[in-house]
Backbone as XML, in Angstrom:
<?xml version="1.0"?>
<chain id="A" units="angstrom">
  <residue number="1" name="UNK">
    <atom name="N" x="0.814" y="-1.204" z="0.000"/>
    <atom name="CA" x="0.000" y="0.000" z="0.000"/>
    <atom name="C" x="0.854" y="1.262" z="0.000"/>
  </residue>
  <residue number="2" name="UNK">
    <atom name="N" x="1.965" y="1.231" z="0.744"/>
    <atom name="CA" x="2.811" y="2.429" z="0.797"/>
    <atom name="C" x="3.392" y="2.753" z="-0.579"/>
  </residue>
  <residue number="3" name="UNK">
    <atom name="N" x="3.635" y="1.716" z="-1.391"/>
    <atom name="CA" x="4.166" y="1.947" z="-2.735"/>
    <atom name="C" x="3.212" y="2.805" z="-3.551"/>
  </residue>
  <residue number="4" name="UNK">
    <atom name="N" x="1.935" y="2.514" z="-3.469"/>
    <atom name="CA" x="0.932" y="3.273" z="-4.218"/>
    <atom name="C" x="0.898" y="4.724" z="-3.736"/>
  </residue>
  <residue number="5" name="UNK">
    <atom name="N" x="0.943" y="4.913" z="-2.419"/>
    <atom name="CA" x="0.925" y="6.269" z="-1.859"/>
    <atom name="C" x="2.161" y="7.046" z="-2.309"/>
  </residue>
  <residue number="6" name="UNK">
    <atom name="N" x="3.320" y="6.383" z="-2.306"/>
    <atom name="CA" x="4.546" y="7.037" z="-2.761"/>
    <atom name="C" x="4.470" y="7.395" z="-4.241"/>
  </residue>
  <residue number="7" name="UNK">
    <atom name="N" x="3.930" y="6.503" z="-5.058"/>
    <atom name="CA" x="3.830" y="6.748" z="-6.497"/>
    <atom name="C" x="2.841" y="7.880" z="-6.795"/>
  </residue>
  <residue number="8" name="UNK">
    <atom name="N" x="1.745" y="7.949" z="-6.042"/>
    <atom name="CA" x="0.785" y="9.047" z="-6.227"/>
    <atom name="C" x="1.454" y="10.373" z="-5.877"/>
  </residue>
  <residue number="9" name="UNK">
    <atom name="N" x="2.153" y="10.400" z="-4.747"/>
    <atom name="CA" x="2.858" y="11.618" z="-4.357"/>
    <atom name="C" x="3.884" y="12.005" z="-5.419"/>
  </residue>
  <residue number="10" name="UNK">
    <atom name="N" x="4.633" y="11.035" z="-5.904"/>
    <atom name="CA" x="5.659" y="11.294" z="-6.906"/>
    <atom name="C" x="5.043" y="11.866" z="-8.181"/>
  </residue>
  <residue number="11" name="UNK">
    <atom name="N" x="3.900" y="11.339" z="-8.568"/>
    <atom name="CA" x="3.193" y="11.840" z="-9.752"/>
    <atom name="C" x="2.782" y="13.298" z="-9.549"/>
  </residue>
  <residue number="12" name="UNK">
    <atom name="N" x="2.212" y="13.588" z="-8.390"/>
    <atom name="CA" x="1.777" y="14.959" z="-8.105"/>
    <atom name="C" x="2.965" y="15.920" z="-8.046"/>
  </residue>
  <residue number="13" name="UNK">
    <atom name="N" x="4.056" y="15.475" z="-7.448"/>
    <atom name="CA" x="5.266" y="16.301" z="-7.372"/>
    <atom name="C" x="5.780" y="16.603" z="-8.773"/>
  </residue>
  <residue number="14" name="UNK">
    <atom name="N" x="5.880" y="15.590" z="-9.600"/>
    <atom name="CA" x="6.389" y="15.786" z="-10.955"/>
    <atom name="C" x="5.474" y="16.729" z="-11.745"/>
  </residue>
  <residue number="15" name="UNK">
    <atom name="N" x="4.166" y="16.570" z="-11.582"/>
    <atom name="CA" x="3.225" y="17.487" z="-12.238"/>
    <atom name="C" x="3.434" y="18.922" z="-11.763"/>
  </residue>
  <residue number="16" name="UNK">
    <atom name="N" x="3.595" y="19.100" z="-10.453"/>
    <atom name="CA" x="3.860" y="20.441" z="-9.904"/>
    <atom name="C" x="5.117" y="21.041" z="-10.520"/>
  </residue>
  <residue number="17" name="UNK">
    <atom name="N" x="6.175" y="20.245" z="-10.580"/>
    <atom name="CA" x="7.439" y="20.740" z="-11.123"/>
    <atom name="C" x="7.303" y="21.109" z="-12.595"/>
  </residue>
  <residue number="18" name="UNK">
    <atom name="N" x="6.630" y="20.266" z="-13.368"/>
    <atom name="CA" x="6.470" y="20.567" z="-14.793"/>
    <atom name="C" x="5.579" y="21.793" z="-15.019"/>
  </residue>
  <residue number="19" name="UNK">
    <atom name="N" x="4.525" y="21.930" z="-14.218"/>
    <atom name="CA" x="3.684" y="23.132" z="-14.332"/>
    <atom name="C" x="4.517" y="24.353" z="-13.952"/>
  </residue>
  <residue number="20" name="UNK">
    <atom name="N" x="5.390" y="24.200" z="-12.965"/>
    <atom name="CA" x="6.299" y="25.285" z="-12.597"/>
    <atom name="C" x="7.230" y="25.659" z="-13.736"/>
  </residue>
  <residue number="21" name="UNK">
    <atom name="N" x="7.757" y="24.660" z="-14.422"/>
    <atom name="CA" x="8.643" y="24.913" z="-15.566"/>
    <atom name="C" x="7.872" y="25.627" z="-16.676"/>
  </residue>
  <residue number="22" name="UNK">
    <atom name="N" x="6.685" y="25.146" z="-16.952"/>
    <atom name="CA" x="5.865" y="25.746" z="-18.009"/>
    <atom name="C" x="5.559" y="27.213" z="-17.691"/>
  </residue>
  <residue number="23" name="UNK">
    <atom name="N" x="5.437" y="27.520" z="-16.405"/>
    <atom name="CA" x="5.112" y="28.887" z="-15.977"/>
    <atom name="C" x="6.348" y="29.679" z="-15.543"/>
  </residue>
  <residue number="24" name="UNK">
    <atom name="N" x="7.479" y="29.402" z="-16.170"/>
    <atom name="CA" x="8.730" y="30.062" z="-15.763"/>
    <atom name="C" x="8.698" y="31.576" z="-15.968"/>
  </residue>
  <residue number="25" name="UNK">
    <atom name="N" x="7.876" y="32.057" z="-16.871"/>
    <atom name="CA" x="7.809" y="33.497" z="-17.115"/>
    <atom name="C" x="6.933" y="34.221" z="-16.082"/>
  </residue>
  <residue number="26" name="UNK">
    <atom name="N" x="6.087" y="33.468" z="-15.402"/>
    <atom name="CA" x="5.279" y="34.018" z="-14.314"/>
    <atom name="C" x="6.052" y="33.757" z="-13.017"/>
  </residue>
  <residue number="27" name="UNK">
    <atom name="N" x="6.918" y="34.699" z="-12.680"/>
    <atom name="CA" x="7.894" y="34.499" z="-11.592"/>
    <atom name="C" x="7.241" y="34.054" z="-10.284"/>
  </residue>
  <residue number="28" name="UNK">
    <atom name="N" x="6.182" y="34.735" z="-9.856"/>
    <atom name="CA" x="5.546" y="34.386" z="-8.574"/>
    <atom name="C" x="5.020" y="32.959" z="-8.570"/>
  </residue>
  <residue number="29" name="UNK">
    <atom name="N" x="4.298" y="32.585" z="-9.622"/>
    <atom name="CA" x="3.748" y="31.234" z="-9.710"/>
    <atom name="C" x="4.872" y="30.212" z="-9.827"/>
  </residue>
  <residue number="30" name="UNK">
    <atom name="N" x="5.875" y="30.510" z="-10.647"/>
    <atom name="CA" x="7.019" y="29.608" z="-10.836"/>
    <atom name="C" x="7.693" y="29.308" z="-9.498"/>
  </residue>
  <residue number="31" name="UNK">
    <atom name="N" x="7.987" y="30.354" z="-8.745"/>
    <atom name="CA" x="8.680" y="30.187" z="-7.464"/>
    <atom name="C" x="7.833" y="29.364" z="-6.492"/>
  </residue>
  <residue number="32" name="UNK">
    <atom name="N" x="6.545" y="29.651" z="-6.427"/>
    <atom name="CA" x="5.661" y="28.915" z="-5.507"/>
    <atom name="C" x="5.574" y="27.434" z="-5.874"/>
  </residue>
  <residue number="33" name="UNK">
    <atom name="N" x="5.334" y="27.158" z="-7.151"/>
    <atom name="CA" x="5.187" y="25.767" z="-7.589"/>
    <atom name="C" x="6.489" y="24.981" z="-7.404"/>
  </residue>
  <residue number="34" name="UNK">
    <atom name="N" x="7.600" y="25.591" z="-7.782"/>
    <atom name="CA" x="8.879" y="24.892" z="-7.665"/>
    <atom name="C" x="9.254" y="24.680" z="-6.197"/>
  </residue>
  <residue number="35" name="UNK">
    <atom name="N" x="8.991" y="25.669" z="-5.366"/>
    <atom name="CA" x="9.299" y="25.538" z="-3.937"/>
    <atom name="C" x="8.488" y="24.412" z="-3.303"/>
  </residue>
  <residue number="36" name="UNK">
    <atom name="N" x="7.194" y="24.397" z="-3.577"/>
    <atom name="CA" x="6.337" y="23.335" z="-3.037"/>
    <atom name="C" x="6.794" y="21.977" z="-3.551"/>
  </residue>
  <residue number="37" name="UNK">
    <atom name="N" x="7.073" y="21.883" z="-4.856"/>
    <atom name="CA" x="7.500" y="20.614" z="-5.442"/>
    <atom name="C" x="8.812" y="20.113" z="-4.851"/>
  </residue>
  <residue number="38" name="UNK">
    <atom name="N" x="9.772" y="21.003" z="-4.693"/>
    <atom name="CA" x="11.080" y="20.605" z="-4.151"/>
    <atom name="C" x="10.954" y="20.164" z="-2.692"/>
  </residue>
  <residue number="39" name="UNK">
    <atom name="N" x="10.254" y="20.957" z="-1.883"/>
    <atom name="CA" x="10.086" y="20.596" z="-0.467"/>
    <atom name="C" x="9.349" y="19.277" z="-0.336"/>
  </residue>
  <residue number="40" name="UNK">
    <atom name="N" x="8.269" y="19.118" z="-1.089"/>
    <atom name="CA" x="7.489" y="17.881" z="-1.033"/>
    <atom name="C" x="8.334" y="16.692" z="-1.479"/>
  </residue>
  <residue number="41" name="UNK">
    <atom name="N" x="9.150" y="16.881" z="-2.515"/>
    <atom name="CA" x="9.986" y="15.793" z="-3.015"/>
    <atom name="C" x="11.007" y="15.358" z="-1.959"/>
  </residue>
  <residue number="42" name="UNK">
    <atom name="N" x="11.608" y="16.316" z="-1.276"/>
    <atom name="CA" x="12.562" y="15.979" z="-0.219"/>
    <atom name="C" x="11.848" y="15.268" z="0.933"/>
  </residue>
  <residue number="43" name="UNK">
    <atom name="N" x="10.638" y="15.713" z="1.258"/>
    <atom name="CA" x="9.851" y="15.033" z="2.292"/>
    <atom name="C" x="9.488" y="13.609" z="1.861"/>
  </residue>
  <residue number="44" name="UNK">
    <atom name="N" x="9.229" y="13.417" z="0.579"/>
    <atom name="CA" x="8.938" y="12.072" z="0.067"/>
    <atom name="C" x="10.148" y="11.163" z="0.234"/>
  </residue>
  <residue number="45" name="UNK">
    <atom name="N" x="11.330" y="11.671" z="-0.058"/>
    <atom name="CA" x="12.554" y="10.886" z="0.135"/>
    <atom name="C" x="12.676" y="10.485" z="1.599"/>
  </residue>
  <residue number="46" name="UNK">
    <atom name="N" x="12.400" y="11.407" z="2.505"/>
    <atom name="CA" x="12.456" y="11.094" z="3.944"/>
    <atom name="C" x="11.411" y="10.046" z="4.328"/>
  </residue>
  <residue number="47" name="UNK">
    <atom name="N" x="10.213" y="10.153" z="3.765"/>
    <atom name="CA" x="9.166" y="9.154" z="4.030"/>
    <atom name="C" x="9.621" y="7.764" z="3.594"/>
  </residue>
  <residue number="48" name="UNK">
    <atom name="N" x="10.201" y="7.700" z="2.396"/>
    <atom name="CA" x="10.652" y="6.418" z="1.863"/>
    <atom name="C" x="11.759" y="5.841" z="2.747"/>
  </residue>
  <residue number="49" name="UNK">
    <atom name="N" x="12.670" y="6.691" z="3.188"/>
    <atom name="CA" x="13.741" y="6.229" z="4.075"/>
    <atom name="C" x="13.172" y="5.702" z="5.389"/>
  </residue>
  <residue number="50" name="UNK">
    <atom name="N" x="12.255" y="6.436" z="5.983"/>
    <atom name="CA" x="11.718" y="6.053" z="7.285"/>
    <atom name="C" x="10.868" y="4.783" z="7.227"/>
  </residue>
  <residue number="51" name="UNK">
    <atom name="N" x="10.216" y="4.521" z="6.101"/>
    <atom name="CA" x="9.355" y="3.338" z="6.018"/>
    <atom name="C" x="10.046" y="2.126" z="5.397"/>
  </residue>
  <residue number="52" name="UNK">
    <atom name="N" x="11.072" y="2.359" z="4.598"/>
    <atom name="CA" x="11.693" y="1.243" z="3.877"/>
    <atom name="C" x="13.172" y="1.052" z="4.166"/>
  </residue>
  <residue number="53" name="UNK">
    <atom name="N" x="13.780" y="1.947" z="4.897"/>
    <atom name="CA" x="15.221" y="1.861" z="5.110"/>
    <atom name="C" x="15.967" y="1.934" z="3.792"/>
  </residue>
  <residue number="54" name="UNK">
    <atom name="N" x="15.591" y="2.893" z="2.961"/>
    <atom name="CA" x="16.119" y="2.988" z="1.601"/>
    <atom name="C" x="17.631" y="3.165" z="1.562"/>
  </residue>
  <residue number="55" name="UNK">
    <atom name="N" x="18.190" y="3.884" z="2.524"/>
    <atom name="CA" x="19.636" y="4.118" z="2.500"/>
    <atom name="C" x="20.397" y="2.811" z="2.677"/>
  </residue>
  <residue number="56" name="UNK">
    <atom name="N" x="19.940" y="1.986" z="3.598"/>
    <atom name="CA" x="20.602" y="0.692" z="3.814"/>
    <atom name="C" x="20.526" y="-0.181" z="2.565"/>
  </residue>
  <residue number="57" name="UNK">
    <atom name="N" x="19.359" y="-0.201" z="1.924"/>
    <atom name="CA" x="19.203" y="-0.986" z="0.694"/>
    <atom name="C" x="20.074" y="-0.423" z="-0.430"/>
  </residue>
  <residue number="58" name="UNK">
    <atom name="N" x="20.070" y="0.889" z="-0.555"/>
    <atom name="CA" x="20.819" y="1.540" z="-1.639"/>
    <atom name="C" x="22.325" y="1.391" z="-1.453"/>
  </residue>
  <residue number="59" name="UNK">
    <atom name="N" x="22.771" y="1.279" z="-0.224"/>
    <atom name="CA" x="24.217" y="1.184" z="0.013"/>
    <atom name="C" x="24.774" y="-0.206" z="-0.303"/>
  </residue>
  <residue number="60" name="UNK">
    <atom name="N" x="23.925" y="-1.148" z="-0.624"/>
    <atom name="CA" x="24.372" y="-2.480" z="-1.036"/>
    <atom name="C" x="24.619" y="-2.481" z="-2.546"/>
  </residue>
  <residue number="61" name="UNK">
    <atom name="N" x="25.430" y="-1.522" z="-3.002"/>
    <atom name="CA" x="25.646" y="-1.285" z="-4.434"/>
    <atom name="C" x="26.090" y="-2.545" z="-5.178"/>
  </residue>
  <residue number="62" name="UNK">
    <atom name="N" x="26.950" y="-3.312" z="-4.581"/>
    <atom name="CA" x="27.515" y="-4.489" z="-5.262"/>
    <atom name="C" x="26.440" y="-5.538" z="-5.542"/>
  </residue>
  <residue number="63" name="UNK">
    <atom name="N" x="25.499" y="-5.695" z="-4.635"/>
    <atom name="CA" x="24.487" y="-6.742" z="-4.803"/>
    <atom name="C" x="23.189" y="-6.246" z="-5.434"/>
  </residue>
  <residue number="64" name="UNK">
    <atom name="N" x="23.027" y="-4.933" z="-5.542"/>
    <atom name="CA" x="21.808" y="-4.379" z="-6.145"/>
    <atom name="C" x="21.808" y="-4.569" z="-7.660"/>
  </residue>
  <residue number="65" name="UNK">
    <atom name="N" x="20.609" y="-4.614" z="-8.208"/>
    <atom name="CA" x="20.464" y="-4.632" z="-9.665"/>
    <atom name="C" x="20.943" y="-3.285" z="-10.214"/>
  </residue>
  <residue number="66" name="UNK">
    <atom name="N" x="21.461" y="-3.288" z="-11.426"/>
    <atom name="CA" x="21.985" y="-2.046" z="-12.022"/>
    <atom name="C" x="20.921" y="-0.967" z="-12.100"/>
  </residue>
  <residue number="67" name="UNK">
    <atom name="N" x="19.656" y="-1.375" z="-12.340"/>
    <atom name="CA" x="18.576" y="-0.404" z="-12.454"/>
    <atom name="C" x="18.338" y="0.311" z="-11.120"/>
  </residue>
  <residue number="68" name="UNK">
    <atom name="N" x="18.393" y="-0.423" z="-10.022"/>
    <atom name="CA" x="18.232" y="0.200" z="-8.709"/>
    <atom name="C" x="19.376" y="1.172" z="-8.436"/>
  </residue>
  <residue number="69" name="UNK">
    <atom name="N" x="20.593" y="0.775" z="-8.770"/>
    <atom name="CA" x="21.739" y="1.668" z="-8.582"/>
    <atom name="C" x="21.598" y="2.938" z="-9.431"/>
  </residue>
  <residue number="70" name="UNK">
    <atom name="N" x="21.135" y="2.781" z="-10.664"/>
    <atom name="CA" x="20.909" y="3.931" z="-11.540"/>
    <atom name="C" x="19.833" y="4.845" z="-10.949"/>
  </residue>
  <residue number="71" name="UNK">
    <atom name="N" x="18.731" y="4.235" z="-10.505"/>
    <atom name="CA" x="17.621" y="4.988" z="-9.912"/>
    <atom name="C" x="18.096" y="5.785" z="-8.696"/>
  </residue>
  <residue number="72" name="UNK">
    <atom name="N" x="18.816" y="5.139" z="-7.810"/>
    <atom name="CA" x="19.306" y="5.808" z="-6.602"/>
    <atom name="C" x="20.263" y="6.946" z="-6.968"/>
  </residue>
  <residue number="73" name="UNK">
    <atom name="N" x="21.129" y="6.701" z="-7.932"/>
    <atom name="CA" x="22.103" y="7.724" z="-8.344"/>
    <atom name="C" x="21.410" y="8.966" z="-8.880"/>
  </residue>
  <residue number="74" name="UNK">
    <atom name="N" x="20.430" y="8.787" z="-9.763"/>
    <atom name="CA" x="19.765" y="9.973" z="-10.323"/>
    <atom name="C" x="18.857" y="10.635" z="-9.292"/>
  </residue>
  <residue number="75" name="UNK">
    <atom name="N" x="18.287" y="9.851" z="-8.374"/>
    <atom name="CA" x="17.448" y="10.442" z="-7.326"/>
    <atom name="C" x="18.288" y="11.316" z="-6.390"/>
  </residue>
  <residue number="76" name="UNK">
    <atom name="N" x="19.439" y="10.810" z="-5.986"/>
    <atom name="CA" x="20.320" y="11.576" z="-5.104"/>
    <atom name="C" x="20.855" y="12.815" z="-5.825"/>
  </residue>
  <residue number="77" name="UNK">
    <atom name="N" x="21.231" y="12.639" z="-7.077"/>
    <atom name="CA" x="21.724" y="13.768" z="-7.869"/>
    <atom name="C" x="20.653" y="14.848" z="-7.992"/>
  </residue>
  <residue number="78" name="UNK">
    <atom name="N" x="19.411" y="14.448" z="-8.169"/>
    <atom name="CA" x="18.309" y="15.402" z="-8.264"/>
    <atom name="C" x="18.192" y="16.225" z="-6.988"/>
  </residue>
  <residue number="79" name="UNK">
    <atom name="N" x="18.275" y="15.564" z="-5.848"/>
    <atom name="CA" x="18.167" y="16.282" z="-4.573"/>
    <atom name="C" x="19.328" y="17.261" z="-4.411"/>
  </residue>
  <residue number="80" name="UNK">
    <atom name="N" x="20.527" y="16.860" z="-4.807"/>
    <atom name="CA" x="21.685" y="17.767" z="-4.748"/>
    <atom name="C" x="21.453" y="18.961" z="-5.680"/>
  </residue>
  <residue number="81" name="UNK">
    <atom name="N" x="20.948" y="18.684" z="-6.870"/>
    <atom name="CA" x="20.671" y="19.760" z="-7.822"/>
    <atom name="C" x="19.610" y="20.733" z="-7.305"/>
  </residue>
  <residue number="82" name="UNK">
    <atom name="N" x="18.660" y="20.232" z="-6.508"/>
    <atom name="CA" x="17.669" y="21.138" z="-5.908"/>
    <atom name="C" x="18.368" y="22.241" z="-5.113"/>
  </residue>
  <residue number="83" name="UNK">
    <atom name="N" x="19.430" y="21.873" z="-4.404"/>
    <atom name="CA" x="20.178" y="22.872" z="-3.642"/>
    <atom name="C" x="20.736" y="23.962" z="-4.537"/>
  </residue>
  <residue number="84" name="UNK">
    <atom name="N" x="21.321" y="23.575" z="-5.668"/>
    <atom name="CA" x="21.839" y="24.562" z="-6.623"/>
    <atom name="C" x="20.719" y="25.396" z="-7.230"/>
  </residue>
  <residue number="85" name="UNK">
    <atom name="N" x="19.587" y="24.747" z="-7.519"/>
    <atom name="CA" x="18.460" y="25.477" z="-8.103"/>
    <atom name="C" x="17.942" y="26.547" z="-7.144"/>
  </residue>
  <residue number="86" name="UNK">
    <atom name="N" x="17.833" y="26.195" z="-5.875"/>
    <atom name="CA" x="17.379" y="27.160" z="-4.875"/>
    <atom name="C" x="18.399" y="28.291" z="-4.746"/>
  </residue>
  <residue number="87" name="UNK">
    <atom name="N" x="19.675" y="27.936" z="-4.701"/>
    <atom name="CA" x="20.735" y="28.935" z="-4.562"/>
    <atom name="C" x="20.700" y="29.942" z="-5.721"/>
  </residue>
  <residue number="88" name="UNK">
    <atom name="N" x="20.710" y="29.434" z="-6.951"/>
    <atom name="CA" x="20.704" y="30.329" z="-8.116"/>
    <atom name="C" x="19.356" y="31.034" z="-8.278"/>
  </residue>
  <residue number="89" name="UNK">
    <atom name="N" x="18.263" y="30.343" z="-7.926"/>
    <atom name="CA" x="16.944" y="30.963" z="-7.999"/>
    <atom name="C" x="16.829" y="32.157" z="-7.059"/>
  </residue>
  <residue number="90" name="UNK">
    <atom name="N" x="17.367" y="32.012" z="-5.864"/>
    <atom name="CA" x="17.345" y="33.129" z="-4.904"/>
    <atom name="C" x="18.184" y="34.303" z="-5.407"/>
  </residue>
  <residue number="91" name="UNK">
    <atom name="N" x="19.312" y="33.993" z="-6.050"/>
    <atom name="CA" x="20.142" y="35.062" z="-6.624"/>
    <atom name="C" x="19.363" y="35.800" z="-7.715"/>
  </residue>
  <residue number="92" name="UNK">
    <atom name="N" x="18.651" y="35.041" z="-8.542"/>
    <atom name="CA" x="17.827" y="35.664" z="-9.586"/>
    <atom name="C" x="16.747" y="36.564" z="-8.978"/>
  </residue>
  <residue number="93" name="UNK">
    <atom name="N" x="16.115" y="36.082" z="-7.923"/>
    <atom name="CA" x="15.071" y="36.880" z="-7.269"/>
    <atom name="C" x="15.627" y="38.180" z="-6.702"/>
  </residue>
  <residue number="94" name="UNK">
    <atom name="N" x="16.898" y="38.161" z="-6.339"/>
    <atom name="CA" x="17.546" y="39.371" z="-5.803"/>
    <atom name="C" x="18.076" y="40.272" z="-6.912"/>
  </residue>
  <residue number="95" name="UNK">
    <atom name="N" x="17.873" y="39.849" z="-8.182"/>
    <atom name="CA" x="18.257" y="40.688" z="-9.311"/>
    <atom name="C" x="19.592" y="40.374" z="-9.949"/>
  </residue>
  <residue number="96" name="UNK">
    <atom name="N" x="20.238" y="39.291" z="-9.525"/>
    <atom name="CA" x="21.529" y="38.910" z="-10.103"/>
    <atom name="C" x="21.292" y="38.077" z="-11.371"/>
  </residue>
  <residue number="97" name="UNK">
    <atom name="N" x="21.185" y="38.737" z="-12.512"/>
    <atom name="CA" x="20.908" y="38.043" z="-13.771"/>
    <atom name="C" x="22.116" y="37.309" z="-14.336"/>
  </residue>
  <residue number="98" name="UNK">
    <atom name="N" x="23.276" y="37.447" z="-13.709"/>
    <atom name="CA" x="24.470" y="36.752" z="-14.194"/>
    <atom name="C" x="24.357" y="35.235" z="-14.016"/>
  </residue>
  <residue number="99" name="UNK">
    <atom name="N" x="23.439" y="34.780" z="-13.175"/>
    <atom name="CA" x="23.293" y="33.341" z="-12.924"/>
    <atom name="C" x="22.151" y="32.721" z="-13.731"/>
  </residue>
  <residue number="100" name="UNK">
    <atom name="N" x="21.478" y="33.520" z="-14.540"/>
    <atom name="CA" x="20.315" y="33.023" z="-15.290"/>
    <atom name="C" x="20.662" y="31.814" z="-16.164"/>
  </residue>
  <residue number="101" name="UNK">
    <atom name="N" x="21.788" y="31.883" z="-16.866"/>
    <atom name="CA" x="22.186" y="30.774" z="-17.751"/>
    <atom name="C" x="22.446" y="29.505" z="-16.948"/>
  </residue>
  <residue number="102" name="UNK">
    <atom name="N" x="23.126" y="29.649" z="-15.814"/>
    <atom name="CA" x="23.386" y="28.482" z="-14.952"/>
    <atom name="C" x="22.078" y="27.912" z="-14.413"/>
  </residue>
  <residue number="103" name="UNK">
    <atom name="N" x="21.194" y="28.785" z="-13.961"/>
    <atom name="CA" x="19.908" y="28.346" z="-13.413"/>
    <atom name="C" x="19.112" y="27.583" z="-14.475"/>
  </residue>
  <residue number="104" name="UNK">
    <atom name="N" x="19.115" y="28.105" z="-15.679"/>
    <atom name="CA" x="18.368" y="27.460" z="-16.758"/>
    <atom name="C" x="18.969" y="26.097" z="-17.119"/>
  </residue>
  <residue number="105" name="UNK">
    <atom name="N" x="20.286" y="26.043" z="-17.290"/>
    <atom name="CA" x="20.953" y="24.786" z="-17.662"/>
    <atom name="C" x="20.770" y="23.729" z="-16.566"/>
  </residue>
  <residue number="106" name="UNK">
    <atom name="N" x="20.965" y="24.136" z="-15.322"/>
    <atom name="CA" x="20.780" y="23.187" z="-14.217"/>
    <atom name="C" x="19.311" y="22.803" z="-14.076"/>
  </residue>
  <residue number="107" name="UNK">
    <atom name="N" x="18.417" y="23.729" z="-14.414"/>
    <atom name="CA" x="16.989" y="23.425" z="-14.372"/>
    <atom name="C" x="16.605" y="22.339" z="-15.364"/>
  </residue>
  <residue number="108" name="UNK">
    <atom name="N" x="17.147" y="22.432" z="-16.566"/>
    <atom name="CA" x="16.886" y="21.398" z="-17.584"/>
    <atom name="C" x="17.405" y="20.049" z="-17.092"/>
  </residue>
  <residue number="109" name="UNK">
    <atom name="N" x="18.611" y="20.039" z="-16.539"/>
    <atom name="CA" x="19.192" y="18.797" z="-16.016"/>
    <atom name="C" x="18.361" y="18.260" z="-14.851"/>
  </residue>
  <residue number="110" name="UNK">
    <atom name="N" x="17.961" y="19.139" z="-13.954"/>
    <atom name="CA" x="17.203" y="18.718" z="-12.769"/>
    <atom name="C" x="15.860" y="18.115" z="-13.156"/>
  </residue>
  <residue number="111" name="UNK">
    <atom name="N" x="15.093" y="18.779" z="-14.015"/>
    <atom name="CA" x="13.765" y="18.267" z="-14.385"/>
    <atom name="C" x="13.891" y="16.980" z="-15.206"/>
  </residue>
  <residue number="112" name="UNK">
    <atom name="N" x="14.963" y="16.880" z="-15.993"/>
    <atom name="CA" x="15.197" y="15.645" z="-16.759"/>
    <atom name="C" x="15.497" y="14.487" z="-15.811"/>
  </residue>
  <residue number="113" name="UNK">
    <atom name="N" x="16.387" y="14.716" z="-14.852"/>
    <atom name="CA" x="16.722" y="13.650" z="-13.897"/>
    <atom name="C" x="15.538" y="13.296" z="-13.010"/>
  </residue>
  <residue number="114" name="UNK">
    <atom name="N" x="14.727" y="14.285" z="-12.627"/>
    <atom name="CA" x="13.548" y="13.992" z="-11.792"/>
    <atom name="C" x="12.544" y="13.168" z="-12.579"/>
  </residue>
  <residue number="115" name="UNK">
    <atom name="N" x="12.401" y="13.464" z="-13.868"/>
    <atom name="CA" x="11.501" y="12.683" z="-14.719"/>
    <atom name="C" x="12.017" y="11.254" z="-14.875"/>
  </residue>
  <residue number="116" name="UNK">
    <atom name="N" x="13.326" y="11.106" z="-15.064"/>
    <atom name="CA" x="13.922" y="9.764" z="-15.148"/>
    <atom name="C" x="13.781" y="9.009" z="-13.830"/>
  </residue>
  <residue number="117" name="UNK">
    <atom name="N" x="13.914" y="9.714" z="-12.717"/>
    <atom name="CA" x="13.719" y="9.086" z="-11.401"/>
    <atom name="C" x="12.304" y="8.540" z="-11.299"/>
  </residue>
  <residue number="118" name="UNK">
    <atom name="N" x="11.345" y="9.327" z="-11.763"/>
    <atom name="CA" x="9.943" y="8.911" z="-11.747"/>
    <atom name="C" x="9.741" y="7.647" z="-12.579"/>
  </residue>
  <residue number="119" name="UNK">
    <atom name="N" x="10.263" y="7.643" z="-13.789"/>
    <atom name="CA" x="10.101" y="6.491" z="-14.687"/>
    <atom name="C" x="10.766" y="5.254" z="-14.092"/>
  </residue>
  <residue number="120" name="UNK">
    <atom name="N" x="12.000" y="5.411" z="-13.624"/>
    <atom name="CA" x="12.711" y="4.244" z="-13.087"/>
    <atom name="C" x="12.098" y="3.751" z="-11.779"/>
  </residue>
  <residue number="121" name="UNK">
    <atom name="N" x="11.393" y="4.626" z="-11.049"/>
    <atom name="CA" x="10.766" y="4.171" z="-9.800"/>
    <atom name="C" x="9.722" y="3.088" z="-10.077"/>
  </residue>
  <residue number="122" name="UNK">
    <atom name="N" x="9.017" y="3.193" z="-11.198"/>
    <atom name="CA" x="8.049" y="2.158" z="-11.555"/>
    <atom name="C" x="8.747" y="0.866" z="-11.953"/>
  </residue>
  <residue number="123" name="UNK">
    <atom name="N" x="9.868" y="0.980" z="-12.632"/>
    <atom name="CA" x="10.613" y="-0.204" z="-13.059"/>
    <atom name="C" x="11.280" y="-0.905" z="-11.889"/>
  </residue>
  <residue number="124" name="UNK">
    <atom name="N" x="11.778" y="-0.140" z="-10.937"/>
    <atom name="CA" x="12.434" y="-0.711" z="-9.747"/>
    <atom name="C" x="11.423" y="-1.444" z="-8.876"/>
  </residue>
  <residue number="125" name="UNK">
    <atom name="N" x="10.225" y="-0.882" z="-8.756"/>
    <atom name="CA" x="9.177" y="-1.503" z="-7.933"/>
    <atom name="C" x="8.755" y="-2.844" z="-8.524"/>
  </residue>
  <residue number="126" name="UNK">
    <atom name="N" x="8.774" y="-2.946" z="-9.841"/>
    <atom name="CA" x="8.374" y="-4.194" z="-10.527"/>
    <atom name="C" x="9.384" y="-5.316" z="-10.292"/>
  </residue>
  <residue number="127" name="UNK">
    <atom name="N" x="10.659" y="-4.942" z="-10.146"/>
    <atom name="CA" x="11.724" y="-5.965" z="-10.011"/>
    <atom name="C" x="11.900" y="-6.421" z="-8.591"/>
  </residue>
</chain>
C-alpha cells in the first residue's frame, strides 16, 4: 500500500514541477510551484527512508540490480541539484541576472533527472 501512496505523491510532485517549468515566465507562480514541489519531493525521500530503510538498501551497491543503482544515483543527484536550483533561484530573485544561464541549464538537467527518477521508480518496484 505504501508503494501506491509514494507513487501518487511522486506523480503529483512531478506534475507540480512541470507546471512550474511551463510557468517560468510568471515568476511568482514559478517560485511557488517549484518551492512546493522541491520541499514535497525531499519530504517524500524522507518518508521512503523512514518506512523502507532505503539508505541501507541503496548502500548495497555491489548486490543491487543495475537499475536500482541507476535509480538511486539519479534520485540523489536530483536532490543535490535542488540545492543549486534554490541557490541560483534566490540570486535571480535578488536581481543577479548573471546566474540566469546556470539556473536554466541546471533546471533542464534537474527536471530531466527527476523525470527519469519517476520512470525508473516504476521499473524498480516491478523488479
